[in-house]
Amino acid sequence: MRSIQEVGTEILTSNPKSFYIFAGTEYGIKRKYIQQLVSYYSGKYKEAASVDEVLQFMSVKHIFPPAKMLYIVRYDESFISSLSATTESTILSTNILGTVVCIYEQDKDKAKLEKYVPNLTVEINPVAKEYINKYLHTDYPTLKDEDISAMCEVCSTYAEAYNMAASLSHAVGTYSIAEIKKSISPISMIDVESQLQFGIAARNFSYLEKLLTKMDSFDSVHYAILHTLLELEKIFSSSYSSSPIVKYKNLWTLQEVYNLFMITYQELNTLRTISSDAYSSAIKLFSILTFRPIPSKEAMYGV
Amino acid sequence: MEFNFQQSAKNTLQVLANQHRHSILISGPSGSGKSYLANYFKECLGVEDITYINPSVDDIKGISTFSYSSSSNLVVCIEDLDKGVAGASYAMLKFLEEPQDNIYIVVTCLSLSRLPDTILSRSIHIALSSPTIDDINLYAQSKDLQKFESLSAMPIWVAVSSFADVDILFNLPPKNLEYFYTPEKFLETKGQPVSTSIWTFQHYPDDSEISADLLKLKIRYILKTCKSKYLMEQSIQALDALDVRRISIHAILGKYLLECKYGG
């Protein structure tokens, strides 16, 4: 497998390779690298449904070569299933215009990736606190040193610390990290609603799925989705830049915001009308986040 | 006071009372007098007591248990059963299937479509229409002639569709009533984010909150005065959702205003 230092250097110094597989559980670093790649390709990126879709696109002869961009493929299980001794050489021999980044998190996927595509895979696991501290100082230069140190102390991953910093950077009035530290676990320090909002805006199915396992009740999930979508609509329609989720604006279109709002409303109506499983409904809505684009309510329900 | 739109229902209830029918279902829009008619049925029966209960599983089970131990005649009115959860309707089934001789059950609802067929098949159904404009005006005049003459001249009066609407407008403080003099401004939300529009739609200029019933009045005004078929459809859906109230008002308005801005 490739080392995170080597891959990090390539990406952060604007010398990316054409194909990366990000395995491991540290979502914050993956997000950071993806943001860097998006910036490298001047904002041009696409969320693709599968690795196969991208490779087939690249194999076709185009009259006008497509622009170089970043292709992101999230949790493509069909790729894992198809891994074989020839996968790596096939990918390396494909003329990819831009960079493809595949994202995985589970250990079972990592094992197969390490076996069949070791030269394309990098394991990104939680980093040492000193690195989290360094990254947060860069991400949120206005936050106080002692607050950043406290966040590093209580959070176990860069992603958690980043989300906490994102929430607190927009806090109105005073807050006390000392009070926050008295809470039992890092995940409880940011309210679940904020965590849901970040996960939804980031279209991070895996993060949201894990968040559900920590929740006692799922009644608030649908309202959290509606609230996040209204926040995104506000960002689109008024250039509202103070929102904690403004950095995810580029992951959405206004049409998708509208479509998902209508689908979520429909699901909420169904939940309230007949006995339904709120957990399954939430998972269904989270999985829709991975569609690109998000289909309309009519396409979803055939109405 | 006699209202034309209720006369047919009253005649039917008189007949059913003479037949000592134990299970009546009255459907009709909000404020059309369903609970009033339940009381009328009680008087036709010559029963002294009527109790009104909410469409909750606990309340229905409670009254069911009480009724088995009571020997005196009683009319039980379960109001707006379709606003309750599915469990409330199913709790009703046992109550309806094993009626006591001294208990008369009146169920009211907004729409039959939300009740299970098993409830419908165990009850005699009376459909109540909305009061006519003449009924509404007659009711308003009987309450306060001067107020009626002032309010009926306002544009918002076209949206008044029930006696409850009349009561609400009559009881509004003057500073809030002033807001309803310019209903054409209700949907002045162009350019605003939807979340801001929701706030504006739900609040008076002094930031106090507009009640759910008045929100319905606003949307009914939009329905009656708009020319867009799409907006009419969305207004009807919003009114329906606000009647049933299974979803928060904020979410209902969010959908409505999002559709007004981007839909169609």
Coordinates of C-alpha atoms in Angstrom, one line a residue:
Chain A
M1 CA 0.0 0.0 0.0
R2 CA 1.1 3.6 -0.6
S3 CA 2.1 5.7 2.3
I4 CA -0.1 8.6 3.4
Q5 CA 3.0 10.9 3.5
E6 CA 3.8 10.2 -0.1
V7 CA 0.2 10.6 -1.3
G8 CA -0.3 13.7 0.9
T9 CA 2.8 15.3 -0.6
E10 CA 1.6 14.6 -4.2
I11 CA -1.9 16.1 -3.5
L12 CA -0.9 19.0 -1.4
T13 CA 1.9 20.1 -3.8
S14 CA -0.5 19.9 -6.7
N15 CA 1.1 16.8 -8.4
P16 CA -1.7 14.3 -8.2
K17 CA -1.6 11.0 -9.8
S18 CA -4.5 9.8 -11.9
F19 CA -6.0 7.2 -9.6
Y20 CA -6.3 7.0 -5.8
I21 CA -8.1 4.7 -3.5
F22 CA -8.6 6.1 0.0
A23 CA -9.2 3.4 2.5
G24 CA -9.3 3.8 6.3
T25 CA -11.6 5.6 8.7
E26 CA -10.3 9.1 8.9
Y27 CA -12.8 11.0 6.9
G28 CA -11.5 14.4 7.7
I29 CA -8.2 13.9 5.9
K30 CA -9.9 12.3 2.9
R31 CA -12.1 15.4 2.7
K32 CA -9.1 17.6 3.0
Y33 CA -7.3 15.9 0.1
I34 CA -10.5 15.9 -2.0
Q35 CA -10.9 19.6 -1.4
Q36 CA -7.3 20.1 -2.5
L37 CA -7.9 18.1 -5.7
V38 CA -11.1 20.0 -6.4
S39 CA -9.1 23.2 -6.1
Y40 CA -6.4 21.8 -8.3
Y41 CA -8.9 21.1 -11.1
S42 CA -10.4 24.6 -10.7
G43 CA -13.6 23.4 -9.2
K44 CA -14.3 20.8 -11.8
Y45 CA -15.4 17.5 -10.3
K46 CA -18.0 14.9 -10.6
E47 CA -19.5 12.3 -8.3
A48 CA -19.6 9.1 -10.3
A49 CA -21.7 6.1 -9.4
S50 CA -19.0 3.5 -10.1
V51 CA -15.4 3.0 -11.0
D52 CA -16.5 1.1 -14.1
E53 CA -18.6 4.1 -15.3
V54 CA -15.5 6.3 -15.2
L55 CA -13.1 3.8 -16.8
Q56 CA -15.5 3.1 -19.6
F57 CA -15.9 6.9 -20.2
M58 CA -12.2 7.2 -20.4
S59 CA -11.8 4.3 -22.8
V60 CA -14.2 5.8 -25.3
K61 CA -12.6 7.9 -28.1
H62 CA -13.9 11.5 -27.9
I63 CA -13.8 13.9 -30.8
F64 CA -13.1 16.7 -28.3
P65 CA -11.2 15.3 -25.2
P66 CA -13.2 15.9 -22.0
A67 CA -11.8 18.5 -19.6
K68 CA -9.5 17.2 -16.9
M69 CA -11.4 17.0 -13.7
L70 CA -11.7 15.1 -10.4
Y71 CA -14.0 12.0 -10.3
I72 CA -15.2 10.9 -6.9
V73 CA -16.6 7.4 -6.4
R74 CA -18.0 6.6 -3.0
Y75 CA -18.3 3.1 -1.6
D76 CA -18.6 1.3 -4.9
E77 CA -19.1 -2.3 -3.8
S78 CA -19.2 -3.6 -7.3
F79 CA -15.6 -2.5 -7.8
I80 CA -14.6 -4.4 -4.7
S81 CA -16.4 -7.5 -6.0
S82 CA -14.7 -7.2 -9.4
L83 CA -11.1 -6.9 -8.0
S84 CA -8.7 -9.4 -9.6
A85 CA -5.1 -9.8 -10.4
T86 CA -5.5 -7.7 -13.6
T87 CA -7.4 -4.8 -12.1
E88 CA -4.4 -2.7 -11.2
S89 CA -2.7 -3.0 -14.6
T90 CA -6.0 -2.3 -16.3
I91 CA -6.4 0.9 -14.4
L92 CA -2.8 2.0 -14.9
S93 CA -3.0 1.5 -18.6
T94 CA -6.2 3.5 -18.9
N95 CA -5.6 7.1 -20.1
I96 CA -7.5 9.0 -17.3
L97 CA -8.0 12.7 -17.9
G98 CA -7.8 14.1 -14.5
T99 CA -7.9 12.1 -11.2
V100 CA -10.2 9.4 -9.9
V101 CA -10.6 9.1 -6.1
C102 CA -12.4 6.1 -4.7
I103 CA -13.5 6.2 -1.1
Y104 CA -13.8 3.2 1.2
E105 CA -13.9 2.8 5.0
Q106 CA -14.6 -0.8 6.0
D107 CA -11.8 -3.2 7.0
K108 CA -13.2 -5.9 4.8
D109 CA -12.8 -3.7 1.7
K110 CA -9.3 -2.7 2.8
A111 CA -8.1 -6.2 2.9
K112 CA -9.1 -6.9 -0.8
L113 CA -7.7 -3.5 -1.9
E114 CA -4.4 -4.2 -0.3
K115 CA -4.2 -7.6 -2.1
Y116 CA -5.2 -6.5 -5.6
V117 CA -4.5 -2.8 -6.0
P118 CA -1.8 -2.0 -3.5
N119 CA -0.1 0.6 -5.6
L120 CA -3.3 2.6 -5.9
T121 CA -4.5 2.4 -2.3
V122 CA -3.6 4.5 0.6
E123 CA -4.8 3.8 4.1
I124 CA -5.9 7.0 5.8
N125 CA -6.5 6.3 9.5
P126 CA -6.9 8.7 12.4
V127 CA -3.7 10.8 12.8
A128 CA -1.8 11.9 15.8
K129 CA -3.2 14.8 17.8
E130 CA -0.3 17.0 16.8
Y131 CA -1.4 16.8 13.2
I132 CA -5.0 17.5 14.1
N133 CA -3.8 20.6 15.9
K134 CA -1.8 21.7 12.9
Y135 CA -4.7 21.1 10.5
L136 CA -7.2 23.0 12.6
H137 CA -4.9 26.0 12.9
T138 CA -4.8 26.2 9.2
D139 CA -8.6 25.6 8.8
Y140 CA -9.7 27.9 11.5
P141 CA -7.0 30.5 12.1
T142 CA -9.3 32.7 14.2
L143 CA -10.0 30.1 16.9
K144 CA -8.0 30.4 20.1
D145 CA -5.0 28.1 20.6
E146 CA -6.4 26.7 23.9
D147 CA -9.7 25.9 22.3
I148 CA -8.0 24.0 19.4
S149 CA -5.8 22.2 21.9
A150 CA -8.9 21.2 23.9
M151 CA -10.7 20.0 20.8
C152 CA -7.7 17.8 19.9
E153 CA -7.7 16.4 23.4
V154 CA -11.4 15.3 23.4
C155 CA -11.8 14.3 19.7
S156 CA -10.4 11.0 18.4
T157 CA -10.3 12.0 14.7
Y158 CA -9.6 15.0 12.6
A159 CA -13.1 14.8 11.2
E160 CA -14.7 15.1 14.6
A161 CA -12.4 17.9 15.6
Y162 CA -13.0 19.7 12.3
N163 CA -16.8 19.4 12.7
M164 CA -16.6 20.7 16.3
A165 CA -14.4 23.6 15.2
A166 CA -16.8 24.4 12.3
S167 CA -19.7 24.6 14.8
L168 CA -17.8 26.6 17.3
S169 CA -16.4 29.0 14.8
H170 CA -19.9 30.2 14.2
A171 CA -20.9 30.2 17.9
V172 CA -22.8 33.4 19.0
G173 CA -21.9 34.6 22.4
T174 CA -19.4 33.0 24.7
Y175 CA -18.8 29.3 25.0
S176 CA -16.5 27.4 27.3
I177 CA -14.4 24.5 26.0
A178 CA -13.9 23.6 29.7
E179 CA -17.6 23.1 30.0
I180 CA -17.8 21.1 26.8
K181 CA -14.9 18.9 28.0
K182 CA -17.1 17.7 30.9
S183 CA -19.3 15.9 28.5
I184 CA -19.0 12.2 28.4
S185 CA -17.9 11.6 24.8
P186 CA -16.7 13.7 21.9
I187 CA -19.7 12.7 19.8
S188 CA -22.1 14.3 22.4
M189 CA -20.2 17.6 22.4
I190 CA -21.7 18.6 19.2
D191 CA -25.5 18.1 19.1
V192 CA -26.7 15.4 16.9
E193 CA -28.7 17.9 14.8
S194 CA -25.4 19.7 13.8
Q195 CA -23.7 16.4 13.1
L196 CA -26.6 15.4 10.9
Q197 CA -26.5 18.7 9.1
F198 CA -22.8 18.3 8.3
G199 CA -23.3 14.7 7.1
I200 CA -26.2 15.6 4.9
A201 CA -24.6 18.7 3.4
A202 CA -21.4 16.6 2.8
R203 CA -23.5 13.8 1.2
N204 CA -21.5 11.4 3.4
F205 CA -23.6 8.2 3.6
S206 CA -21.1 6.3 5.7
Y207 CA -20.8 9.1 8.3
L208 CA -24.6 9.4 8.5
E209 CA -25.1 5.7 8.7
K210 CA -22.6 5.5 11.6
L211 CA -24.4 8.5 13.3
L212 CA -27.6 6.6 13.2
T213 CA -26.1 3.8 15.2
K214 CA -25.4 6.3 18.0
M215 CA -28.9 7.7 18.1
D216 CA -31.7 6.4 20.3
S217 CA -34.5 7.8 18.2
F218 CA -34.7 8.6 14.5
D219 CA -37.7 10.9 14.6
S220 CA -35.6 14.0 14.2
V221 CA -33.7 12.8 11.1
H222 CA -36.3 13.8 8.5
Y223 CA -36.6 17.3 10.0
A224 CA -32.8 17.6 10.1
I225 CA -32.7 16.8 6.4
L226 CA -35.4 19.4 5.6
H227 CA -33.6 22.0 7.7
T228 CA -30.3 21.3 6.0
L229 CA -31.9 21.6 2.6
L230 CA -33.4 24.9 3.5
E231 CA -30.0 26.1 4.7
L232 CA -28.5 25.1 1.4
E233 CA -31.3 26.9 -0.5
K234 CA -30.5 30.0 1.5
I235 CA -26.8 29.6 0.5
F236 CA -27.8 29.4 -3.1
S237 CA -30.3 32.2 -3.2
S238 CA -28.6 34.8 -1.1
S239 CA -24.9 34.1 -1.2
Y240 CA -25.2 33.5 2.5
S241 CA -21.6 32.8 3.5
S242 CA -21.8 32.5 7.2
S243 CA -23.4 29.1 7.2
P244 CA -21.3 26.3 8.7
I245 CA -22.2 24.2 5.6
V246 CA -21.4 26.8 2.9
K247 CA -18.2 24.8 2.0
Y248 CA -20.4 22.0 0.8
K249 CA -22.4 24.1 -1.7
N250 CA -20.4 22.8 -4.6
L251 CA -21.6 19.3 -3.9
W252 CA -25.2 20.4 -4.7
T253 CA -27.3 21.9 -7.3
L254 CA -30.5 23.9 -6.5
Q255 CA -32.5 21.3 -8.4
E256 CA -31.2 18.5 -6.1
V257 CA -32.0 20.5 -3.0
Y258 CA -35.6 20.9 -4.3
N259 CA -35.9 17.2 -5.3
L260 CA -34.6 15.9 -2.0
F261 CA -36.8 18.2 0.0
M262 CA -39.9 16.9 -1.8
I263 CA -38.8 13.3 -1.4
T264 CA -38.1 13.8 2.3
Y265 CA -41.4 15.5 2.8
Q266 CA -43.1 12.5 1.1
E267 CA -41.3 10.1 3.4
L268 CA -42.2 12.1 6.4
N269 CA -45.9 12.1 5.4
T270 CA -45.7 8.3 4.9
L271 CA -44.1 7.8 8.3
R272 CA -46.9 9.8 10.0
T273 CA -49.7 8.1 8.1
I274 CA -48.9 4.4 8.4
S275 CA -46.7 2.4 10.7
S276 CA -43.3 2.6 9.1
D277 CA -39.8 2.1 10.1
A278 CA -38.1 5.5 10.7
Y279 CA -34.7 3.9 10.6
S280 CA -35.2 2.4 7.2
S281 CA -36.7 5.6 5.9
A282 CA -33.6 7.5 7.1
I283 CA -31.2 5.1 5.5
K284 CA -33.2 5.3 2.2
L285 CA -32.9 9.1 2.3
F286 CA -29.2 9.0 3.1
S287 CA -28.6 6.6 0.3
I288 CA -30.3 9.0 -2.1
L289 CA -27.6 11.5 -1.3
T290 CA -25.2 9.3 -3.2
F291 CA -27.2 9.6 -6.4
R292 CA -25.9 12.1 -8.9
P293 CA -28.1 13.9 -9.6
I294 CA -30.7 13.3 -7.0
P295 CA -33.8 12.2 -8.8
S296 CA -37.1 14.0 -8.7
K297 CA -40.0 12.9 -6.4
E298 CA -41.9 11.8 -9.5
A299 CA -38.9 9.6 -10.7
M300 CA -38.6 8.1 -7.2
Y301 CA -42.2 7.2 -6.6
G302 CA -43.4 6.9 -10.2
V303 CA -46.1 9.5 -9.6
Chain B
M1 CA -80.2 29.5 14.8
E2 CA -80.8 27.4 11.8
F3 CA -78.3 27.2 9.0
N4 CA -79.2 25.8 5.6
F5 CA -76.1 23.7 5.1
Q6 CA -76.8 21.8 8.3
Q7 CA -80.5 21.2 7.8
S8 CA -80.2 17.9 5.9
A9 CA -77.7 16.5 8.5
K10 CA -80.0 17.5 11.3
N11 CA -83.0 15.8 9.7
T12 CA -81.0 12.6 9.2
L13 CA -79.7 12.7 12.8
Q14 CA -83.3 13.0 14.1
V15 CA -84.2 9.8 12.2
L16 CA -81.2 8.0 13.4
A17 CA -81.9 9.0 17.0
N18 CA -85.5 7.7 16.7
Q19 CA -84.0 4.4 15.5
H20 CA -81.5 4.4 18.4
R21 CA -78.5 4.0 16.2
H22 CA -75.3 3.6 18.3
S23 CA -72.6 4.5 15.8
I24 CA -72.6 7.7 13.7
L25 CA -69.8 9.1 11.6
I26 CA -69.9 12.7 10.7
S27 CA -67.4 14.0 8.1
G28 CA -66.9 17.6 7.1
P29 CA -64.4 20.5 6.9
S30 CA -63.1 22.3 9.9
G31 CA -65.5 24.6 11.6
S32 CA -68.6 23.2 9.8
G33 CA -70.3 22.3 13.1
K34 CA -69.5 18.5 13.5
S35 CA -69.2 18.7 17.3
Y36 CA -72.3 20.9 17.4
L37 CA -74.2 18.2 15.5
A38 CA -73.0 15.6 17.9
N39 CA -74.6 17.6 20.7
Y40 CA -77.8 17.9 18.5
F41 CA -77.9 14.1 18.2
K42 CA -77.6 13.9 22.0
E43 CA -80.7 16.1 22.3
C44 CA -82.6 14.1 19.8
L45 CA -81.9 11.0 21.8
G46 CA -83.0 12.7 25.0
V47 CA -79.6 11.8 26.6
E48 CA -78.3 14.1 29.3
D49 CA -74.6 13.6 29.0
I50 CA -72.1 14.0 26.2
T51 CA -68.4 13.7 26.4
Y52 CA -65.9 14.8 23.8
I53 CA -62.6 13.0 23.6
N54 CA -59.4 13.4 21.6
P55 CA -58.4 10.8 18.9
S56 CA -55.7 9.3 21.0
V57 CA -55.3 5.6 21.8
D58 CA -55.3 6.2 25.5
D59 CA -58.4 8.4 25.5
I60 CA -60.3 5.9 23.4
K61 CA -59.3 3.0 25.5
G62 CA -60.2 5.0 28.6
I63 CA -63.7 5.8 27.5
S64 CA -64.2 2.3 26.3
T65 CA -63.3 0.9 29.7
F66 CA -65.5 3.5 31.4
S67 CA -68.5 2.7 29.2
Y68 CA -68.5 -0.9 30.3
S69 CA -68.9 0.1 33.9
S70 CA -71.4 2.8 33.4
S71 CA -75.2 2.2 33.2
S72 CA -76.4 5.7 32.4
N73 CA -76.9 6.9 28.8
L74 CA -74.0 8.7 27.3
V75 CA -73.0 10.1 24.0
V76 CA -69.3 9.8 23.3
C77 CA -68.0 12.1 20.6
I78 CA -64.5 11.3 19.3
E79 CA -63.4 14.4 17.5
D80 CA -61.4 14.4 14.3
L81 CA -60.4 10.7 14.4
D82 CA -58.4 11.1 11.1
K83 CA -56.1 13.5 12.9
G84 CA -55.0 10.8 15.3
V85 CA -52.4 8.1 14.7
A86 CA -53.4 4.9 12.9
G87 CA -53.6 3.2 16.3
A88 CA -56.4 5.4 17.4
S89 CA -58.6 4.2 14.6
Y90 CA -57.9 0.6 15.4
A91 CA -58.6 1.2 19.1
M92 CA -62.0 2.4 17.9
L93 CA -62.8 -0.9 16.3
K94 CA -63.3 -2.8 19.5
F95 CA -65.4 0.0 20.9
L96 CA -67.6 0.0 17.8
E97 CA -67.8 -3.8 17.5
E98 CA -69.0 -4.3 21.1
P99 CA -71.3 -1.3 21.7
Q100 CA -73.1 -1.0 25.1
D101 CA -76.8 -0.4 24.9
N102 CA -76.5 2.9 26.8
I103 CA -73.6 4.3 24.8
Y104 CA -74.0 6.2 21.6
I105 CA -70.8 6.9 19.6
V106 CA -70.3 9.8 17.3
V107 CA -67.1 10.0 15.4
T108 CA -66.1 13.1 13.5
C109 CA -63.5 13.4 10.8
L110 CA -62.3 15.8 8.1
S111 CA -62.2 13.2 5.4
L112 CA -63.3 9.6 5.1
S113 CA -60.2 8.8 3.0
R114 CA -58.0 8.7 6.1
L115 CA -60.2 6.2 8.0
P116 CA -59.8 2.5 7.7
D117 CA -62.7 0.7 5.8
T118 CA -63.5 -1.2 9.0
I119 CA -64.6 2.0 10.7
L120 CA -66.7 3.1 7.8
S121 CA -68.5 -0.3 7.6
R122 CA -69.5 -0.1 11.3
S123 CA -71.0 3.4 11.2
I124 CA -73.8 5.4 9.6
H125 CA -72.1 8.2 7.7
I126 CA -73.3 11.8 7.4
A127 CA -71.4 14.1 5.2
L128 CA -71.5 17.7 6.0
S129 CA -70.6 20.3 3.5
S130 CA -69.0 23.7 4.1
P131 CA -71.3 26.4 5.2
T132 CA -72.5 28.6 2.3
I133 CA -71.5 32.3 2.2
D134 CA -75.0 33.1 3.3
D135 CA -74.7 30.9 6.3
I136 CA -71.4 32.4 7.2
N137 CA -72.7 35.9 6.9
L138 CA -75.8 35.1 8.9
Y139 CA -73.6 33.6 11.6
A140 CA -71.3 36.7 11.6
Q141 CA -74.3 39.1 11.7
S142 CA -75.8 37.3 14.6
K143 CA -72.5 37.6 16.6
D144 CA -71.8 41.3 15.9
L145 CA -73.5 43.2 13.1
Q146 CA -71.1 46.2 13.3
K147 CA -68.0 44.0 13.1
F148 CA -69.5 42.0 10.3
E149 CA -70.1 45.1 8.2
S150 CA -66.5 46.2 8.8
L151 CA -64.8 42.8 8.2
S152 CA -67.0 41.6 5.3
A153 CA -65.7 44.6 3.3
M154 CA -62.1 43.4 3.7
P155 CA -60.5 41.4 0.8
I156 CA -59.7 38.6 3.2
W157 CA -63.4 37.9 3.8
V158 CA -63.5 35.8 0.5
A159 CA -61.3 33.3 2.3
V160 CA -63.6 32.8 5.3
S161 CA -65.1 29.3 4.9
S162 CA -66.3 28.3 8.4
F163 CA -67.9 29.7 11.6
A164 CA -64.5 29.2 13.2
D165 CA -62.9 31.6 10.7
V166 CA -65.5 34.2 11.7
D167 CA -64.8 33.7 15.4
I168 CA -61.0 34.0 14.8
L169 CA -61.3 37.3 12.8
F170 CA -63.8 38.8 15.2
N171 CA -61.4 38.1 18.1
L172 CA -58.3 39.5 16.5
P173 CA -56.7 42.5 18.2
P174 CA -56.9 45.6 15.9
K175 CA -53.1 45.7 15.3
N176 CA -53.2 42.1 14.0
L177 CA -56.3 42.7 12.0
E178 CA -54.5 45.5 10.2
Y179 CA -52.2 42.9 8.7
F180 CA -55.1 41.3 6.9
Y181 CA -56.1 44.5 5.1
T182 CA -53.4 43.9 2.5
P183 CA -53.6 40.2 1.8
E184 CA -52.1 40.7 -1.7
K185 CA -48.7 41.0 0.2
F186 CA -48.9 37.4 1.6
L187 CA -46.7 36.0 -1.1
E188 CA -44.3 38.8 -1.5
T189 CA -41.3 36.6 -1.1
K190 CA -39.5 37.0 -4.4
G191 CA -35.7 36.8 -4.0
Q192 CA -35.9 35.8 -0.4
P193 CA -34.5 32.5 0.8
V194 CA -37.4 30.1 1.6
S195 CA -36.4 29.9 5.2
T196 CA -36.9 33.7 5.5
S197 CA -40.2 33.4 3.6
I198 CA -41.4 30.8 6.1
W199 CA -40.6 33.2 8.9
T200 CA -42.3 36.1 7.2
F201 CA -45.4 34.0 6.4
Q202 CA -45.7 32.9 10.0
H203 CA -45.3 36.2 11.7
Y204 CA -46.9 39.6 12.0
P205 CA -44.8 42.7 11.3
D206 CA -44.2 43.0 15.0
D207 CA -42.7 39.4 15.0
S208 CA -45.5 37.9 17.0
E209 CA -46.6 34.5 15.6
I210 CA -49.7 34.0 13.4
S211 CA -51.9 31.1 14.6
A212 CA -52.3 28.0 12.5
D213 CA -56.0 28.8 11.8
L214 CA -55.0 32.2 10.4
L215 CA -52.2 30.7 8.3
K216 CA -54.9 28.5 6.8
L217 CA -57.0 31.6 6.1
K218 CA -54.0 33.2 4.3
I219 CA -53.5 30.2 2.2
R220 CA -57.2 30.0 1.4
Y221 CA -57.1 33.6 0.3
I222 CA -54.2 32.8 -2.0
L223 CA -56.2 29.7 -3.3
K224 CA -59.2 31.8 -4.0
T225 CA -57.5 34.7 -5.7
C226 CA -54.5 33.2 -7.6
K227 CA -54.7 32.4 -11.3
S228 CA -52.1 29.7 -11.5
K229 CA -53.4 26.2 -11.4
Y230 CA -50.1 24.9 -10.0
L231 CA -50.4 27.4 -7.1
M232 CA -54.0 26.3 -6.5
E233 CA -52.9 22.7 -6.2
Q234 CA -50.1 23.5 -3.8
S235 CA -52.4 25.7 -1.7
I236 CA -54.9 22.8 -1.5
Q237 CA -52.2 20.4 -0.5
A238 CA -50.9 22.8 2.2
L239 CA -54.4 23.3 3.6
D240 CA -54.9 19.6 3.7
A241 CA -51.6 19.1 5.5
L242 CA -52.4 21.9 8.0
D243 CA -55.9 20.4 8.7
V244 CA -54.4 17.0 9.5
R245 CA -51.3 18.3 11.2
R246 CA -49.2 15.2 11.1
I247 CA -46.2 17.2 10.0
S248 CA -44.9 20.4 11.6
I249 CA -46.2 23.7 10.4
H250 CA -42.7 24.7 9.6
A251 CA -42.2 21.8 7.2
I252 CA -45.6 22.3 5.6
L253 CA -44.9 25.9 4.9
G254 CA -41.4 25.0 3.7
K255 CA -42.8 22.7 1.1
Y256 CA -45.5 25.2 0.1
L257 CA -43.2 28.1 -0.2
L258 CA -40.5 26.1 -2.0
E259 CA -43.1 25.0 -4.5
C260 CA -44.3 28.6 -4.9
K261 CA -40.7 29.6 -5.6
Y262 CA -39.4 26.8 -7.8
G263 CA -42.2 24.4 -8.7
G264 CA -44.6 24.3 -11.6

